[in-house]
mmCIF file of C-alpha atoms in Angstrom:
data_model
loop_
_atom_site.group_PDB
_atom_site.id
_atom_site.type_symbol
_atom_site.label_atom_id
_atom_site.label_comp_id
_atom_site.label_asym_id
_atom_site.label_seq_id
_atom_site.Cartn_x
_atom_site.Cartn_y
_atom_site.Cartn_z
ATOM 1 C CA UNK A 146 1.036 22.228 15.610
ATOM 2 C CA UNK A 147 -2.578 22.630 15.136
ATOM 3 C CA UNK A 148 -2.594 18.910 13.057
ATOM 4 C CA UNK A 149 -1.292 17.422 16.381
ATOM 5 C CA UNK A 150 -4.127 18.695 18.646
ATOM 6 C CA UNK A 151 -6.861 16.999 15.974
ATOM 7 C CA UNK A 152 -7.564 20.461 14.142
ATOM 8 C CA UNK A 153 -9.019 18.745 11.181
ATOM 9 C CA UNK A 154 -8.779 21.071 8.572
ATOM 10 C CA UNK A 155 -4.537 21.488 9.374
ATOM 11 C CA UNK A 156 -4.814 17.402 9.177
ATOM 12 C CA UNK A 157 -6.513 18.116 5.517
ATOM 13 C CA UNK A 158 -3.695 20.415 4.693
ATOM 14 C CA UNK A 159 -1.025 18.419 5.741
ATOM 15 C CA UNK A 160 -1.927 15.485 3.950
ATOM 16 C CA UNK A 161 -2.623 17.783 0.604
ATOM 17 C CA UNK A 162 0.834 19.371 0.778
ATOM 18 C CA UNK A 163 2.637 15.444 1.734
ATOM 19 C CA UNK A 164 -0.117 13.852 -1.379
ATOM 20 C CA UNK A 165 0.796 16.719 -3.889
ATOM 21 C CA UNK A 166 4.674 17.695 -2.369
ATOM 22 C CA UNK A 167 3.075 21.470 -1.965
ATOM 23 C CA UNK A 168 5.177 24.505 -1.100
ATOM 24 C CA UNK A 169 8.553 22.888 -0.828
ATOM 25 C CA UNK A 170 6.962 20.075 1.471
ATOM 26 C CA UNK A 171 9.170 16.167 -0.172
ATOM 27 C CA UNK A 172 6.120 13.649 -1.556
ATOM 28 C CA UNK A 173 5.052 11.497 0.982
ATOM 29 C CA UNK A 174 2.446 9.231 0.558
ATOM 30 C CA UNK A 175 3.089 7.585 4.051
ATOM 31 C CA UNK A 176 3.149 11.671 5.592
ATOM 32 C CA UNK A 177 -0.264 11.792 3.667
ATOM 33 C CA UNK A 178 -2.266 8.343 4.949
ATOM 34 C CA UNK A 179 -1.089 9.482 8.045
ATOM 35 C CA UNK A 180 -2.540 12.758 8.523
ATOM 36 C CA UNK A 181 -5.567 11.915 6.105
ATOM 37 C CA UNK A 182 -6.306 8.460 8.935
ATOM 38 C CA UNK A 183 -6.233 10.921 11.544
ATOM 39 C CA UNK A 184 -9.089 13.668 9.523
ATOM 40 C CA UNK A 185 -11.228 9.875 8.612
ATOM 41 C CA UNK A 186 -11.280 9.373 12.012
ATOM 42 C CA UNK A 187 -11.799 12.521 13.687
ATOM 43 C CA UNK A 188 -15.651 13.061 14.884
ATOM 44 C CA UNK A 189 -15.775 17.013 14.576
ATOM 45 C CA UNK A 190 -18.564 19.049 13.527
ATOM 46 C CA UNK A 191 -15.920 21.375 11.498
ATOM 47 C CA UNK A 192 -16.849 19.878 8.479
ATOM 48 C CA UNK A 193 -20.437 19.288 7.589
ATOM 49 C CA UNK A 194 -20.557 15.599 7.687
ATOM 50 C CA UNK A 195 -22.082 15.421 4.322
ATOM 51 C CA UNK A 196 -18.746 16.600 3.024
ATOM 52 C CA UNK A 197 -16.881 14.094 4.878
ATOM 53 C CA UNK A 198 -17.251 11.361 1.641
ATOM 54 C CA UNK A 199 -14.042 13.682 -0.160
ATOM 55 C CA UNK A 200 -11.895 12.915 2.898
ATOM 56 C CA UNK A 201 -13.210 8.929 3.272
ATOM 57 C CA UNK A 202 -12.593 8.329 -0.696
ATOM 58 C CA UNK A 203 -9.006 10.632 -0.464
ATOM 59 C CA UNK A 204 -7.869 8.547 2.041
ATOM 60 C CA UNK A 205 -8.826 5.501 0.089
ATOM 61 C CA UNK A 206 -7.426 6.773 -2.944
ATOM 62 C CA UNK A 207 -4.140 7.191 -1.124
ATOM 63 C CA UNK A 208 -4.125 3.524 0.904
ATOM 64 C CA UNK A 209 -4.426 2.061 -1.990
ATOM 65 C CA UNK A 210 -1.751 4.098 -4.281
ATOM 66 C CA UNK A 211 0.912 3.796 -1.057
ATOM 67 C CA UNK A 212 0.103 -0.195 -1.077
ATOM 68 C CA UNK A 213 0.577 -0.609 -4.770
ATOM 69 C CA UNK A 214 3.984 1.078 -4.873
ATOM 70 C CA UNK A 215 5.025 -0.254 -1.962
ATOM 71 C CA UNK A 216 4.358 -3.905 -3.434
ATOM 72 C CA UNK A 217 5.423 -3.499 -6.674
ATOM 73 C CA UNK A 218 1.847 -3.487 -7.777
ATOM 74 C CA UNK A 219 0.902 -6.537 -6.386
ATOM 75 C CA UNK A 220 -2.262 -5.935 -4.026
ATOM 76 C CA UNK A 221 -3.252 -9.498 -3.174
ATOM 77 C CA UNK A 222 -0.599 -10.673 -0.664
ATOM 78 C CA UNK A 223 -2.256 -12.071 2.665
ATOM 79 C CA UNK A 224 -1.424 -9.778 5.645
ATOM 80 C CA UNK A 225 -0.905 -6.858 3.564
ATOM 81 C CA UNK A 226 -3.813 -6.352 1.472
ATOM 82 C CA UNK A 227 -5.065 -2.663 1.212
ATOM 83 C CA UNK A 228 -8.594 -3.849 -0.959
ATOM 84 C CA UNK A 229 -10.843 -4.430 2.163
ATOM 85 C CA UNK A 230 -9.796 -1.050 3.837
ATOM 86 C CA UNK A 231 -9.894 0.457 0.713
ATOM 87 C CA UNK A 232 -12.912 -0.669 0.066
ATOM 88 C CA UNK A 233 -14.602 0.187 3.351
ATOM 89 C CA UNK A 234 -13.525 3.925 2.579
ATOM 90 C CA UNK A 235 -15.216 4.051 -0.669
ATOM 91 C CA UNK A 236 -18.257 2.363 0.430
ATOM 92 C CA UNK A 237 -18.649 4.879 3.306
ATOM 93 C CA UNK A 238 -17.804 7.313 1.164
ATOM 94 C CA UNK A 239 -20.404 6.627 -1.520
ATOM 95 C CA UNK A 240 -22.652 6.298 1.233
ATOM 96 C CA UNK A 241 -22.498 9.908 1.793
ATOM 97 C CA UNK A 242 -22.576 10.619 -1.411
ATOM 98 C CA UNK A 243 -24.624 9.026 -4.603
ATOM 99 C CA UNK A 244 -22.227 9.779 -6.798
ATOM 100 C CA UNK A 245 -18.054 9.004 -6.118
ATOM 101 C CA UNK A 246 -16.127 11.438 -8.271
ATOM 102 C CA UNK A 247 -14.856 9.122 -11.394
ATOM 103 C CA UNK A 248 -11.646 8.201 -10.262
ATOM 104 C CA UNK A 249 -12.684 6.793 -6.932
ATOM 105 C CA UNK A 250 -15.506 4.950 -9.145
ATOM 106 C CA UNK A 251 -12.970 3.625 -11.171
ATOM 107 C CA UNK A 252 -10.527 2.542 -8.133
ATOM 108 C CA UNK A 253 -13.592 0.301 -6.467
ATOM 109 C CA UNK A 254 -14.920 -1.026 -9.387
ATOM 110 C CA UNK A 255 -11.029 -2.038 -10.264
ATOM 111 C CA UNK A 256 -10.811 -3.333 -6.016
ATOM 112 C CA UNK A 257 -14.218 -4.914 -6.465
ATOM 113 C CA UNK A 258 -13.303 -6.928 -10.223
ATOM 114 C CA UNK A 259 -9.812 -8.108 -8.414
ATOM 115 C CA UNK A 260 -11.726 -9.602 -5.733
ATOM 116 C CA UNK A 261 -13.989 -11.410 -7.999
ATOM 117 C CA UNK A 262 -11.388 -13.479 -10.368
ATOM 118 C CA UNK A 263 -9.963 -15.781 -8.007
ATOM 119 C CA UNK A 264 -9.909 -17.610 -4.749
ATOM 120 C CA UNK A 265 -8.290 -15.690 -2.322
ATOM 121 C CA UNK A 266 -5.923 -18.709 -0.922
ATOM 122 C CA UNK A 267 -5.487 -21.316 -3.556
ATOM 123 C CA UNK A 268 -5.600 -18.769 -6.400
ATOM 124 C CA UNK A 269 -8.500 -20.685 -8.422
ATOM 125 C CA UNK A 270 -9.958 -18.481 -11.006
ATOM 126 C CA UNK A 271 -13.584 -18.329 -11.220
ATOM 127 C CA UNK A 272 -14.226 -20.027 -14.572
ATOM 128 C CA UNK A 273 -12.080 -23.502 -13.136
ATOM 129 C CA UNK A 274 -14.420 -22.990 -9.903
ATOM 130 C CA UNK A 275 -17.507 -22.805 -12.001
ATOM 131 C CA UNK A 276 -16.718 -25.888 -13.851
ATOM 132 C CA UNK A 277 -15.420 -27.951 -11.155
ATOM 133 C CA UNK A 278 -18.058 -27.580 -8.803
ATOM 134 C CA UNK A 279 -21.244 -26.412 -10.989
ATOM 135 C CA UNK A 280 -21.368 -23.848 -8.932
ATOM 136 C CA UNK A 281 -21.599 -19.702 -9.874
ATOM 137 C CA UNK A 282 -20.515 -18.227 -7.578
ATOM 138 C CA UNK A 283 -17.631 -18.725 -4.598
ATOM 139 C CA UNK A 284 -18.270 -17.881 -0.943
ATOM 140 C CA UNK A 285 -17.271 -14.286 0.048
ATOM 141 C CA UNK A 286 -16.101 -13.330 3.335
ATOM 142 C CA UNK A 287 -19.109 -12.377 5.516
ATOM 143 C CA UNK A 288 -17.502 -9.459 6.783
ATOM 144 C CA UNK A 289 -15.547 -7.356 4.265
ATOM 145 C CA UNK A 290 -17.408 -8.871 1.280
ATOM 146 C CA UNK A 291 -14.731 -9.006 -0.621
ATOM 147 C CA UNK A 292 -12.332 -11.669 -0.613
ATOM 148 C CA UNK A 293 -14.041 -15.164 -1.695
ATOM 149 C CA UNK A 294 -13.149 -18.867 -1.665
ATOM 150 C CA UNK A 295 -13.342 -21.735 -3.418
ATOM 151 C CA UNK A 296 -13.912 -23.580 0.425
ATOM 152 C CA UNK A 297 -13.953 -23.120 3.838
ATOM 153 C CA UNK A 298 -10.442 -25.186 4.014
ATOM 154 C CA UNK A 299 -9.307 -22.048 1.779
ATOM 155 C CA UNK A 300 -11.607 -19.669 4.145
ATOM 156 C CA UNK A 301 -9.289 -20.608 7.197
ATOM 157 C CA UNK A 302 -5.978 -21.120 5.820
ATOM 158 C CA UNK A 303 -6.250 -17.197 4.410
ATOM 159 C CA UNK A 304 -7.911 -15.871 7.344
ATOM 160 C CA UNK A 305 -5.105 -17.473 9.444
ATOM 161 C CA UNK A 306 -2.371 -16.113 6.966
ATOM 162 C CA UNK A 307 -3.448 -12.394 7.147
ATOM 163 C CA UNK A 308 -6.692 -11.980 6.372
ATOM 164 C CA UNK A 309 -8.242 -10.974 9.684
ATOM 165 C CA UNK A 310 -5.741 -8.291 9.911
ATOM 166 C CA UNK A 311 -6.788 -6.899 6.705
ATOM 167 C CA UNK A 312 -10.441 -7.329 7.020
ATOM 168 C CA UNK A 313 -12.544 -4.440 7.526
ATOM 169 C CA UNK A 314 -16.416 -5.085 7.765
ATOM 170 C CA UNK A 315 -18.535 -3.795 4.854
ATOM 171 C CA UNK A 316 -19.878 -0.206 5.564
#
């Protein structure tokens, strides 16, 4: 009751008991990115906002698990992407704090290499890229950062296909 009228701290404790299946509560990851999306968004002085980086990198931590077993593992499908929003999470979250606890650090260095390999539409790795075009680097998006292309014909076809759904701009 007190998780439906934005008490954040019942939000926090519903998502722990769905993340961890607590006190007889079933495993839900779904239960859990739901009640953790509504504590990430809540603007309420109950926790000291410094703290707030735990909840941003949780819910992260969670988008991204949820995604990958939803999609057999397979993060990188246009439209259904979870890297930019996971992403954004950790980035605000670091931003709060210097430090992300290890696991977190792990999960956006991991989200961060994926996004680095390949073009985003045409699936060119970087190393064909490099020699094709002399180039080092490939264009990233300008507003998540993340995704990149080997060309703006590339740019638009995945933007069109999903990406601007997915896209969250850098924090």
């Amino acid at each position: 009751f007190a998780a439906h009228h934005g008490i954040l701290r019942a939000q926090l404790n519903l998502s722990n008991y769905f993340n961890g299946g607590i006190d007889g509560i079933p495993m839900s990851l779904e239960r859990a990115k739901y009640w953790l999306g509504k504590a990430v968004r809540a603007n309420e002085p109950e926790i000291v906002r410094e703290r707030m980086f735990l909840v941003y990198a949780e819910y992260a931590k969670t988008v991204l698990f949820l995604s990958t077993n939803n999609m057999d593992g397979v993060v990188n499908i246009p439209g259904h992407c979870p890297v930019p929003e996971v992403l954004f999470w950790l980035r605000k979250a670091k931003h709060w704090q210097i430090e992300l606890p290890e696991g977190h650090a792990n999960a956006m260095r991991l989200c961060e290499k994926i996004g680095s390999e390949f073009c985003h539409q045409c699936i060119m790795n970087t190393e064909a890229y490099e020699a094709a075009t002399k180039k080092k680097t490939m264009a990233k998006c300008k507003r998540c950062k993340w995704a990149q292309y080997c060309g703006r014909e590339c740019q638009l076809k995945h933007w069109n296909s999903g990406h601007k759904d997915e896209c969250k701009k850098k924090y």
